[in-house]
């Protein structure tokens, strides 16, 4: 049981990083970005090719994947998101969903549907803590996820972070106070894209890299977003733990558990929407 809990906690770190990008965009801009999973996929491919072509260790490629995804994020914001900021929510959903499909198909054309993986000297190493064995790659992933979360909490207390929070609470009032709302949106979307790229790097350490991987992780992120409360960081962290541990328990103790665990996100979304649509944090965006 302890091993099962440890596995759930470790994978929850990756889930939290994937979801924090969604949370940032939802919290500041009020947009549900269905293309965020594809940001993760692109980050994973940046890491894979950096390792395959130039031998760059995945950990060292974190700034590279974050930088590439910031450029991608700024481009998508300028030419896709910005023109529909005042549009109906349905139109925003359609746009981000369309971007997701375009990025998926571009990846399929460029890199085919092959499953690729990264094998580093520490990929098969593990650390024994009492009765628990922890894979070094998973431990590194979890440690980086914790550091990123702490950095994000600290960032929220900076001048820029406070400006983003002001925009998230009331766009018009923030503009009247002299805050450049468009600049705040670019910063929020860039940070979210960078988090997606970093999440892709962390995913490439412990998962296969393939064009549709973003859809799988994106679904889990949406389940966490809904459970945690839309746009709430602390709710996101708690919900990530709940999903990670739940998947680990289901995968370990139920017959054919790995298949059931993959469907847990759908069950979680339905349960929360029926019984507590405001999520853990009690936050609901219109």
PDB file of C-alpha atoms in Angstrom:
ATOM      1  CA  UNK A   1       0.000   0.000   0.000  1.00  0.00           C
ATOM      2  CA  UNK A   2       2.859   2.418   0.832  1.00  0.00           C
ATOM      3  CA  UNK A   3       4.405   1.792  -2.591  1.00  0.00           C
ATOM      4  CA  UNK A   4       1.045   2.464  -4.189  1.00  0.00           C
ATOM      5  CA  UNK A   5       0.637   5.778  -2.329  1.00  0.00           C
ATOM      6  CA  UNK A   6       4.188   6.824  -3.188  1.00  0.00           C
ATOM      7  CA  UNK A   7       3.580   6.166  -6.895  1.00  0.00           C
ATOM      8  CA  UNK A   8       0.393   8.237  -6.748  1.00  0.00           C
ATOM      9  CA  UNK A   9       2.095  11.164  -5.011  1.00  0.00           C
ATOM     10  CA  UNK A  10       5.008  11.165  -7.473  1.00  0.00           C
ATOM     11  CA  UNK A  11       2.808  11.200 -10.592  1.00  0.00           C
ATOM     12  CA  UNK A  12       0.644  13.938  -9.051  1.00  0.00           C
ATOM     13  CA  UNK A  13       3.618  16.315  -9.385  1.00  0.00           C
ATOM     14  CA  UNK A  14       3.540  15.969 -13.173  1.00  0.00           C
ATOM     15  CA  UNK A  15      -0.244  16.361 -13.221  1.00  0.00           C
ATOM     16  CA  UNK A  16       0.064  19.560 -11.168  1.00  0.00           C
ATOM     17  CA  UNK A  17       2.567  21.136 -13.599  1.00  0.00           C
ATOM     18  CA  UNK A  18       0.381  20.244 -16.590  1.00  0.00           C
ATOM     19  CA  UNK A  19      -2.692  21.749 -14.893  1.00  0.00           C
ATOM     20  CA  UNK A  20      -1.037  24.904 -13.513  1.00  0.00           C
ATOM     21  CA  UNK A  21      -0.725  26.249 -17.061  1.00  0.00           C
ATOM     22  CA  UNK A  22      -4.433  25.717 -17.635  1.00  0.00           C
ATOM     23  CA  UNK A  23      -5.164  27.284 -14.257  1.00  0.00           C
ATOM     24  CA  UNK A  24      -3.086  30.368 -15.133  1.00  0.00           C
ATOM     25  CA  UNK A  25      -4.967  31.019 -18.392  1.00  0.00           C
ATOM     26  CA  UNK A  26      -8.347  30.251 -16.855  1.00  0.00           C
ATOM     27  CA  UNK A  27      -7.682  32.362 -13.768  1.00  0.00           C
ATOM     28  CA  UNK A  28      -6.309  35.459 -15.533  1.00  0.00           C
ATOM     29  CA  UNK A  29      -7.996  35.388 -18.952  1.00  0.00           C
ATOM     30  CA  UNK A  30     -11.144  33.380 -18.220  1.00  0.00           C
ATOM     31  CA  UNK A  31     -10.440  31.115 -21.221  1.00  0.00           C
ATOM     32  CA  UNK A  32     -10.408  27.313 -21.240  1.00  0.00           C
ATOM     33  CA  UNK A  33      -7.428  26.476 -23.445  1.00  0.00           C
ATOM     34  CA  UNK A  34      -8.108  23.094 -25.053  1.00  0.00           C
ATOM     35  CA  UNK A  35      -4.749  23.325 -26.851  1.00  0.00           C
ATOM     36  CA  UNK A  36      -2.760  23.204 -23.601  1.00  0.00           C
ATOM     37  CA  UNK A  37      -2.229  19.440 -23.844  1.00  0.00           C
ATOM     38  CA  UNK A  38      -0.588  20.023 -27.226  1.00  0.00           C
ATOM     39  CA  UNK A  39       1.809  22.516 -25.601  1.00  0.00           C
ATOM     40  CA  UNK A  40       2.855  19.606 -23.376  1.00  0.00           C
ATOM     41  CA  UNK A  41       3.255  17.362 -26.430  1.00  0.00           C
ATOM     42  CA  UNK A  42       5.429  19.956 -28.207  1.00  0.00           C
ATOM     43  CA  UNK A  43       7.583  20.355 -25.094  1.00  0.00           C
ATOM     44  CA  UNK A  44       8.086  16.588 -25.007  1.00  0.00           C
ATOM     45  CA  UNK A  45       9.193  16.561 -28.665  1.00  0.00           C
ATOM     46  CA  UNK A  46      11.607  19.471 -28.092  1.00  0.00           C
ATOM     47  CA  UNK A  47      13.167  17.444 -25.276  1.00  0.00           C
ATOM     48  CA  UNK A  48      13.226  14.236 -27.330  1.00  0.00           C
ATOM     49  CA  UNK A  49      14.921  15.826 -30.350  1.00  0.00           C
ATOM     50  CA  UNK A  50      17.368  17.809 -28.187  1.00  0.00           C
ATOM     51  CA  UNK A  51      18.384  14.524 -26.548  1.00  0.00           C
ATOM     52  CA  UNK A  52      18.445  12.484 -29.788  1.00  0.00           C
ATOM     53  CA  UNK A  53      20.194  15.008 -32.040  1.00  0.00           C
ATOM     54  CA  UNK A  54      22.506  16.800 -29.628  1.00  0.00           C
ATOM     55  CA  UNK A  55      22.639  14.539 -26.577  1.00  0.00           C
ATOM     56  CA  UNK A  56      21.208  17.218 -24.268  1.00  0.00           C
ATOM     57  CA  UNK A  57      20.013  15.707 -20.992  1.00  0.00           C
ATOM     58  CA  UNK A  58      16.245  16.200 -20.499  1.00  0.00           C
ATOM     59  CA  UNK A  59      16.800  18.110 -17.247  1.00  0.00           C
ATOM     60  CA  UNK A  60      19.156  20.525 -19.022  1.00  0.00           C
ATOM     61  CA  UNK A  61      16.651  20.976 -21.857  1.00  0.00           C
ATOM     62  CA  UNK A  62      14.016  22.443 -19.501  1.00  0.00           C
ATOM     63  CA  UNK A  63      14.908  26.076 -20.429  1.00  0.00           C
ATOM     64  CA  UNK A  64      14.938  25.134 -24.125  1.00  0.00           C
ATOM     65  CA  UNK A  65      11.454  23.582 -24.105  1.00  0.00           C
ATOM     66  CA  UNK A  66      10.103  26.463 -21.984  1.00  0.00           C
ATOM     67  CA  UNK A  67      11.642  29.035 -24.370  1.00  0.00           C
ATOM     68  CA  UNK A  68      10.328  27.348 -27.518  1.00  0.00           C
ATOM     69  CA  UNK A  69       6.844  27.086 -26.039  1.00  0.00           C
ATOM     70  CA  UNK A  70       6.894  30.746 -24.956  1.00  0.00           C
ATOM     71  CA  UNK A  71       7.456  31.688 -28.610  1.00  0.00           C
ATOM     72  CA  UNK A  72       4.685  29.316 -29.685  1.00  0.00           C
ATOM     73  CA  UNK A  73       2.390  30.709 -26.981  1.00  0.00           C
ATOM     74  CA  UNK A  74       3.009  34.359 -27.928  1.00  0.00           C
ATOM     75  CA  UNK A  75       2.333  33.574 -31.602  1.00  0.00           C
ATOM     76  CA  UNK A  76      -0.917  31.761 -30.803  1.00  0.00           C
ATOM     77  CA  UNK A  77      -2.015  34.562 -28.477  1.00  0.00           C
ATOM     78  CA  UNK A  78      -1.281  37.312 -31.023  1.00  0.00           C
ATOM     79  CA  UNK A  79      -2.878  35.659 -34.034  1.00  0.00           C
ATOM     80  CA  UNK A  80      -5.488  33.367 -32.464  1.00  0.00           C
ATOM     81  CA  UNK A  81      -6.545  34.213 -28.916  1.00  0.00           C
ATOM     82  CA  UNK A  82      -6.389  38.026 -28.871  1.00  0.00           C
ATOM     83  CA  UNK A  83      -8.942  38.577 -31.667  1.00  0.00           C
ATOM     84  CA  UNK A  84     -11.591  36.513 -29.849  1.00  0.00           C
ATOM     85  CA  UNK A  85     -11.051  37.725 -26.265  1.00  0.00           C
ATOM     86  CA  UNK A  86     -14.414  39.491 -26.280  1.00  0.00           C
ATOM     87  CA  UNK A  87     -16.213  36.708 -28.153  1.00  0.00           C
ATOM     88  CA  UNK A  88     -18.687  34.245 -26.613  1.00  0.00           C
ATOM     89  CA  UNK A  89     -17.226  31.387 -24.557  1.00  0.00           C
ATOM     90  CA  UNK A  90     -18.441  28.872 -27.143  1.00  0.00           C
ATOM     91  CA  UNK A  91     -16.388  30.581 -29.867  1.00  0.00           C
ATOM     92  CA  UNK A  92     -13.315  30.620 -27.623  1.00  0.00           C
ATOM     93  CA  UNK A  93     -13.713  26.900 -26.954  1.00  0.00           C
ATOM     94  CA  UNK A  94     -14.045  26.177 -30.680  1.00  0.00           C
ATOM     95  CA  UNK A  95     -10.912  28.199 -31.443  1.00  0.00           C
ATOM     96  CA  UNK A  96      -8.679  26.530 -28.838  1.00  0.00           C
ATOM     97  CA  UNK A  97     -10.071  23.120 -29.808  1.00  0.00           C
ATOM     98  CA  UNK A  98      -9.237  23.901 -33.441  1.00  0.00           C
ATOM     99  CA  UNK A  99      -5.692  24.921 -32.493  1.00  0.00           C
ATOM    100  CA  UNK A 100      -5.376  21.620 -30.612  1.00  0.00           C
ATOM    101  CA  UNK A 101      -6.399  19.629 -33.709  1.00  0.00           C
ATOM    102  CA  UNK A 102      -4.004  21.596 -35.938  1.00  0.00           C
ATOM    103  CA  UNK A 103      -1.050  21.011 -33.604  1.00  0.00           C
ATOM    104  CA  UNK A 104      -1.882  17.286 -33.266  1.00  0.00           C
ATOM    105  CA  UNK A 105      -2.059  16.802 -37.025  1.00  0.00           C
ATOM    106  CA  UNK A 106       1.085  18.854 -37.623  1.00  0.00           C
ATOM    107  CA  UNK A 107       2.913  16.546 -35.193  1.00  0.00           C
ATOM    108  CA  UNK A 108       1.513  13.461 -36.959  1.00  0.00           C
ATOM    109  CA  UNK A 109       2.701  14.769 -40.329  1.00  0.00           C
ATOM    110  CA  UNK A 110       6.141  15.795 -39.078  1.00  0.00           C
ATOM    111  CA  UNK A 111       6.972  12.925 -36.735  1.00  0.00           C
ATOM    112  CA  UNK A 112       4.451  10.143 -37.584  1.00  0.00           C
ATOM    113  CA  UNK A 113       2.498   8.234 -34.922  1.00  0.00           C
ATOM    114  CA  UNK A 114       5.564   6.338 -33.620  1.00  0.00           C
ATOM    115  CA  UNK A 115       6.038   5.955 -29.876  1.00  0.00           C
ATOM    116  CA  UNK A 116       9.446   7.352 -28.906  1.00  0.00           C
ATOM    117  CA  UNK A 117      11.267   7.295 -25.595  1.00  0.00           C
ATOM    118  CA  UNK A 118      14.320   8.764 -23.920  1.00  0.00           C
ATOM    119  CA  UNK A 119      16.800   6.519 -22.131  1.00  0.00           C
ATOM    120  CA  UNK A 120      19.178   8.354 -19.812  1.00  0.00           C
ATOM    121  CA  UNK A 121      21.792   6.811 -17.471  1.00  0.00           C
ATOM    122  CA  UNK A 122      19.360   7.372 -14.573  1.00  0.00           C
ATOM    123  CA  UNK A 123      16.188   6.158 -16.305  1.00  0.00           C
ATOM    124  CA  UNK A 124      16.344   2.721 -14.655  1.00  0.00           C
ATOM    125  CA  UNK A 125      17.868   3.821 -11.349  1.00  0.00           C
ATOM    126  CA  UNK A 126      15.802   3.752  -8.159  1.00  0.00           C
ATOM    127  CA  UNK A 127      16.161   4.679  -4.511  1.00  0.00           C
ATOM    128  CA  UNK A 128      14.984   2.400  -1.701  1.00  0.00           C
ATOM    129  CA  UNK A 129      13.376   4.118   1.286  1.00  0.00           C
ATOM    130  CA  UNK A 130      12.383   1.348   3.663  1.00  0.00           C
ATOM    131  CA  UNK A 131       9.863  -0.863   1.821  1.00  0.00           C
ATOM    132  CA  UNK A 132       9.381   1.740  -0.949  1.00  0.00           C
ATOM    133  CA  UNK A 133      11.332   1.857  -4.224  1.00  0.00           C
ATOM    134  CA  UNK A 134      11.256   5.207  -5.975  1.00  0.00           C
ATOM    135  CA  UNK A 135      12.415   5.595  -9.577  1.00  0.00           C
ATOM    136  CA  UNK A 136      15.017   8.363  -9.847  1.00  0.00           C
ATOM    137  CA  UNK A 137      13.385   9.856 -12.978  1.00  0.00           C
ATOM    138  CA  UNK A 138      10.003  10.020 -11.231  1.00  0.00           C
ATOM    139  CA  UNK A 139      11.623  11.539  -8.129  1.00  0.00           C
ATOM    140  CA  UNK A 140      13.352  14.205 -10.257  1.00  0.00           C
ATOM    141  CA  UNK A 141      10.050  14.937 -11.985  1.00  0.00           C
ATOM    142  CA  UNK A 142       8.293  15.348  -8.651  1.00  0.00           C
ATOM    143  CA  UNK A 143      11.078  17.529  -7.205  1.00  0.00           C
ATOM    144  CA  UNK A 144      11.030  19.882 -10.207  1.00  0.00           C
ATOM    145  CA  UNK A 145       7.233  20.041 -10.025  1.00  0.00           C
ATOM    146  CA  UNK A 146       7.412  21.078  -6.354  1.00  0.00           C
ATOM    147  CA  UNK A 147      10.030  23.758  -7.121  1.00  0.00           C
ATOM    148  CA  UNK A 148       7.929  25.144  -9.984  1.00  0.00           C
ATOM    149  CA  UNK A 149       4.857  25.304  -7.779  1.00  0.00           C
ATOM    150  CA  UNK A 150       6.767  27.202  -5.082  1.00  0.00           C
ATOM    151  CA  UNK A 151       8.157  29.601  -7.706  1.00  0.00           C
ATOM    152  CA  UNK A 152       4.633  30.230  -8.958  1.00  0.00           C
ATOM    153  CA  UNK A 153       3.433  30.959  -5.420  1.00  0.00           C
ATOM    154  CA  UNK A 154       6.323  33.423  -4.951  1.00  0.00           C
ATOM    155  CA  UNK A 155       5.618  34.957  -8.380  1.00  0.00           C
ATOM    156  CA  UNK A 156       2.033  35.663  -7.324  1.00  0.00           C
ATOM    157  CA  UNK A 157       3.400  37.934  -4.598  1.00  0.00           C
ATOM    158  CA  UNK A 158       5.538  40.003  -6.972  1.00  0.00           C
ATOM    159  CA  UNK A 159       4.371  43.247  -8.626  1.00  0.00           C
ATOM    160  CA  UNK A 160       3.681  41.437 -11.901  1.00  0.00           C
ATOM    161  CA  UNK A 161       1.902  38.618 -10.083  1.00  0.00           C
ATOM    162  CA  UNK A 162      -0.310  41.087  -8.230  1.00  0.00           C
ATOM    163  CA  UNK A 163      -1.122  42.806 -11.546  1.00  0.00           C
ATOM    164  CA  UNK A 164      -2.202  39.464 -13.008  1.00  0.00           C
ATOM    165  CA  UNK A 165      -4.381  38.792  -9.988  1.00  0.00           C
ATOM    166  CA  UNK A 166      -5.965  42.242 -10.329  1.00  0.00           C
ATOM    167  CA  UNK A 167      -6.762  41.542 -13.992  1.00  0.00           C
ATOM    168  CA  UNK A 168      -8.213  38.165 -13.062  1.00  0.00           C
ATOM    169  CA  UNK A 169     -10.545  39.776 -10.514  1.00  0.00           C
ATOM    170  CA  UNK A 170     -11.784  42.678 -12.643  1.00  0.00           C
ATOM    171  CA  UNK A 171     -10.371  43.478 -16.078  1.00  0.00           C
ATOM    172  CA  UNK A 172     -11.960  46.956 -16.363  1.00  0.00           C
ATOM    173  CA  UNK A 173     -11.018  48.076 -12.847  1.00  0.00           C
ATOM    174  CA  UNK A 174      -7.433  46.884 -13.420  1.00  0.00           C
ATOM    175  CA  UNK A 175      -7.245  48.910 -16.638  1.00  0.00           C
ATOM    176  CA  UNK A 176      -8.552  52.012 -14.814  1.00  0.00           C
ATOM    177  CA  UNK A 177      -5.788  51.515 -12.219  1.00  0.00           C
ATOM    178  CA  UNK A 178      -3.187  51.763 -14.999  1.00  0.00           C
ATOM    179  CA  UNK A 179      -2.511  48.069 -15.560  1.00  0.00           C
ATOM    180  CA  UNK A 180      -1.867  47.126 -19.197  1.00  0.00           C
ATOM    181  CA  UNK A 181      -4.406  44.314 -19.583  1.00  0.00           C
ATOM    182  CA  UNK A 182      -3.097  43.159 -22.972  1.00  0.00           C
ATOM    183  CA  UNK A 183       0.425  42.882 -21.565  1.00  0.00           C
ATOM    184  CA  UNK A 184      -0.931  40.966 -18.563  1.00  0.00           C
ATOM    185  CA  UNK A 185      -2.635  38.508 -20.906  1.00  0.00           C
ATOM    186  CA  UNK A 186       0.558  37.975 -22.917  1.00  0.00           C
ATOM    187  CA  UNK A 187       2.520  37.315 -19.709  1.00  0.00           C
ATOM    188  CA  UNK A 188      -0.123  34.895 -18.402  1.00  0.00           C
ATOM    189  CA  UNK A 189      -0.356  32.999 -21.692  1.00  0.00           C
ATOM    190  CA  UNK A 190       3.451  32.882 -22.036  1.00  0.00           C
ATOM    191  CA  UNK A 191       3.876  31.501 -18.510  1.00  0.00           C
ATOM    192  CA  UNK A 192       1.171  28.914 -19.198  1.00  0.00           C
ATOM    193  CA  UNK A 193       2.874  27.877 -22.451  1.00  0.00           C
ATOM    194  CA  UNK A 194       6.246  27.651 -20.671  1.00  0.00           C
ATOM    195  CA  UNK A 195       4.680  25.456 -17.978  1.00  0.00           C
ATOM    196  CA  UNK A 196       3.277  23.283 -20.773  1.00  0.00           C
ATOM    197  CA  UNK A 197       6.759  22.971 -22.294  1.00  0.00           C
ATOM    198  CA  UNK A 198       8.308  22.083 -18.935  1.00  0.00           C
ATOM    199  CA  UNK A 199       5.544  19.553 -18.300  1.00  0.00           C
ATOM    200  CA  UNK A 200       6.383  18.046 -21.696  1.00  0.00           C
ATOM    201  CA  UNK A 201      10.025  17.662 -20.700  1.00  0.00           C
ATOM    202  CA  UNK A 202       9.042  16.000 -17.423  1.00  0.00           C
ATOM    203  CA  UNK A 203       6.608  13.723 -19.302  1.00  0.00           C
ATOM    204  CA  UNK A 204       9.322  12.674 -21.754  1.00  0.00           C
ATOM    205  CA  UNK A 205      11.396  11.458 -18.794  1.00  0.00           C
ATOM    206  CA  UNK A 206       8.815   8.919 -17.659  1.00  0.00           C
ATOM    207  CA  UNK A 207       6.411   8.387 -20.612  1.00  0.00           C
ATOM    208  CA  UNK A 208       6.411   7.653 -24.323  1.00  0.00           C
ATOM    209  CA  UNK A 209       6.465  10.660 -26.639  1.00  0.00           C
ATOM    210  CA  UNK A 210       3.831  10.564 -29.410  1.00  0.00           C
ATOM    211  CA  UNK A 211       1.568  13.109 -31.159  1.00  0.00           C
ATOM    212  CA  UNK A 212      -1.607  12.262 -29.195  1.00  0.00           C
ATOM    213  CA  UNK A 213      -0.022  12.282 -25.722  1.00  0.00           C
ATOM    214  CA  UNK A 214      -1.267  15.839 -25.139  1.00  0.00           C
ATOM    215  CA  UNK A 215      -4.900  14.752 -25.383  1.00  0.00           C
ATOM    216  CA  UNK A 216      -4.425  12.145 -22.674  1.00  0.00           C
ATOM    217  CA  UNK A 217      -2.658  14.508 -20.283  1.00  0.00           C
ATOM    218  CA  UNK A 218      -4.991  17.354 -21.204  1.00  0.00           C
ATOM    219  CA  UNK A 219      -8.018  15.329 -20.143  1.00  0.00           C
ATOM    220  CA  UNK A 220      -6.463  14.613 -16.758  1.00  0.00           C
ATOM    221  CA  UNK A 221      -5.642  18.323 -16.419  1.00  0.00           C
ATOM    222  CA  UNK A 222      -9.258  19.296 -17.115  1.00  0.00           C
ATOM    223  CA  UNK A 223     -10.461  16.800 -14.506  1.00  0.00           C
ATOM    224  CA  UNK A 224      -8.052  18.338 -11.983  1.00  0.00           C
ATOM    225  CA  UNK A 225      -9.061  21.871 -13.002  1.00  0.00           C
ATOM    226  CA  UNK A 226     -12.737  21.080 -12.430  1.00  0.00           C
ATOM    227  CA  UNK A 227     -12.121  19.223  -9.168  1.00  0.00           C
ATOM    228  CA  UNK A 228      -9.770  21.882  -7.791  1.00  0.00           C
ATOM    229  CA  UNK A 229     -11.972  24.839  -8.711  1.00  0.00           C
ATOM    230  CA  UNK A 230     -11.430  26.826 -11.897  1.00  0.00           C
ATOM    231  CA  UNK A 231      -8.352  29.056 -11.721  1.00  0.00           C
ATOM    232  CA  UNK A 232      -7.318  28.151  -8.157  1.00  0.00           C
ATOM    233  CA  UNK A 233      -3.672  27.080  -7.603  1.00  0.00           C
ATOM    234  CA  UNK A 234      -4.103  25.421  -4.209  1.00  0.00           C
ATOM    235  CA  UNK A 235      -7.212  23.602  -5.375  1.00  0.00           C
ATOM    236  CA  UNK A 236      -5.181  22.386  -8.360  1.00  0.00           C
ATOM    237  CA  UNK A 237      -2.464  20.942  -6.120  1.00  0.00           C
ATOM    238  CA  UNK A 238      -4.936  19.085  -3.901  1.00  0.00           C
ATOM    239  CA  UNK A 239      -6.884  17.783  -6.900  1.00  0.00           C
ATOM    240  CA  UNK A 240      -3.629  16.575  -8.522  1.00  0.00           C
ATOM    241  CA  UNK A 241      -2.865  14.556  -5.412  1.00  0.00           C
ATOM    242  CA  UNK A 242      -6.382  13.097  -5.366  1.00  0.00           C
ATOM    243  CA  UNK A 243      -6.231  12.024  -9.022  1.00  0.00           C
ATOM    244  CA  UNK A 244      -2.668  10.690  -8.801  1.00  0.00           C
ATOM    245  CA  UNK A 245      -3.327   8.589  -5.691  1.00  0.00           C
ATOM    246  CA  UNK A 246      -6.740   7.422  -6.948  1.00  0.00           C
ATOM    247  CA  UNK A 247      -5.235   6.264 -10.254  1.00  0.00           C
ATOM    248  CA  UNK A 248      -2.457   4.444  -8.425  1.00  0.00           C
ATOM    249  CA  UNK A 249      -4.884   2.631  -6.103  1.00  0.00           C
ATOM    250  CA  UNK A 250      -7.244   1.678  -8.941  1.00  0.00           C
ATOM    251  CA  UNK A 251      -4.344   0.585 -11.146  1.00  0.00           C
ATOM    252  CA  UNK A 252      -2.860  -1.573  -8.386  1.00  0.00           C
ATOM    253  CA  UNK A 253      -5.845  -3.214  -6.752  1.00  0.00           C
ATOM    254  CA  UNK A 254      -8.541  -3.586  -9.438  1.00  0.00           C
ATOM    255  CA  UNK A 255      -8.368  -6.346 -12.066  1.00  0.00           C
ATOM    256  CA  UNK A 256      -7.236  -4.769 -15.357  1.00  0.00           C
ATOM    257  CA  UNK A 257      -6.635  -1.724 -13.194  1.00  0.00           C
ATOM    258  CA  UNK A 258      -4.498   0.255 -15.627  1.00  0.00           C
ATOM    259  CA  UNK A 259      -7.441   0.436 -18.047  1.00  0.00           C
ATOM    260  CA  UNK A 260      -9.845   1.534 -15.308  1.00  0.00           C
ATOM    261  CA  UNK A 261      -7.336   4.115 -14.061  1.00  0.00           C
ATOM    262  CA  UNK A 262      -7.281   5.803 -17.480  1.00  0.00           C
ATOM    263  CA  UNK A 263     -11.059   6.261 -17.281  1.00  0.00           C
ATOM    264  CA  UNK A 264     -10.921   7.722 -13.792  1.00  0.00           C
ATOM    265  CA  UNK A 265     -10.614  11.279 -15.154  1.00  0.00           C
ATOM    266  CA  UNK A 266     -14.000  10.966 -16.907  1.00  0.00           C
ATOM    267  CA  UNK A 267     -15.617   9.621 -13.721  1.00  0.00           C
ATOM    268  CA  UNK A 268     -14.065  12.448 -11.726  1.00  0.00           C
ATOM    269  CA  UNK A 269     -15.367  15.127 -14.097  1.00  0.00           C
ATOM    270  CA  UNK A 270     -18.904  13.683 -14.033  1.00  0.00           C
ATOM    271  CA  UNK A 271     -18.941  13.269 -10.246  1.00  0.00           C
ATOM    272  CA  UNK A 272     -17.730  16.802  -9.547  1.00  0.00           C
ATOM    273  CA  UNK A 273     -20.081  18.398 -12.064  1.00  0.00           C
ATOM    274  CA  UNK A 274     -23.061  16.548 -10.542  1.00  0.00           C
ATOM    275  CA  UNK A 275     -22.332  16.901  -6.818  1.00  0.00           C
ATOM    276  CA  UNK A 276     -19.977  19.901  -6.425  1.00  0.00           C
ATOM    277  CA  UNK A 277     -19.621  21.945  -9.628  1.00  0.00           C
ATOM    278  CA  UNK A 278     -17.623  24.641  -7.822  1.00  0.00           C
ATOM    279  CA  UNK A 279     -14.824  22.161  -7.021  1.00  0.00           C
ATOM    280  CA  UNK A 280     -12.723  21.953  -3.853  1.00  0.00           C
ATOM    281  CA  UNK A 281     -11.950  25.665  -3.761  1.00  0.00           C
ATOM    282  CA  UNK A 282     -15.584  26.621  -4.313  1.00  0.00           C
ATOM    283  CA  UNK A 283     -14.704  28.705  -7.383  1.00  0.00           C
ATOM    284  CA  UNK A 284     -16.995  28.950 -10.368  1.00  0.00           C
ATOM    285  CA  UNK A 285     -16.332  31.030 -13.499  1.00  0.00           C
ATOM    286  CA  UNK A 286     -19.174  32.079 -15.790  1.00  0.00           C
TER     287      UNK A 286
END
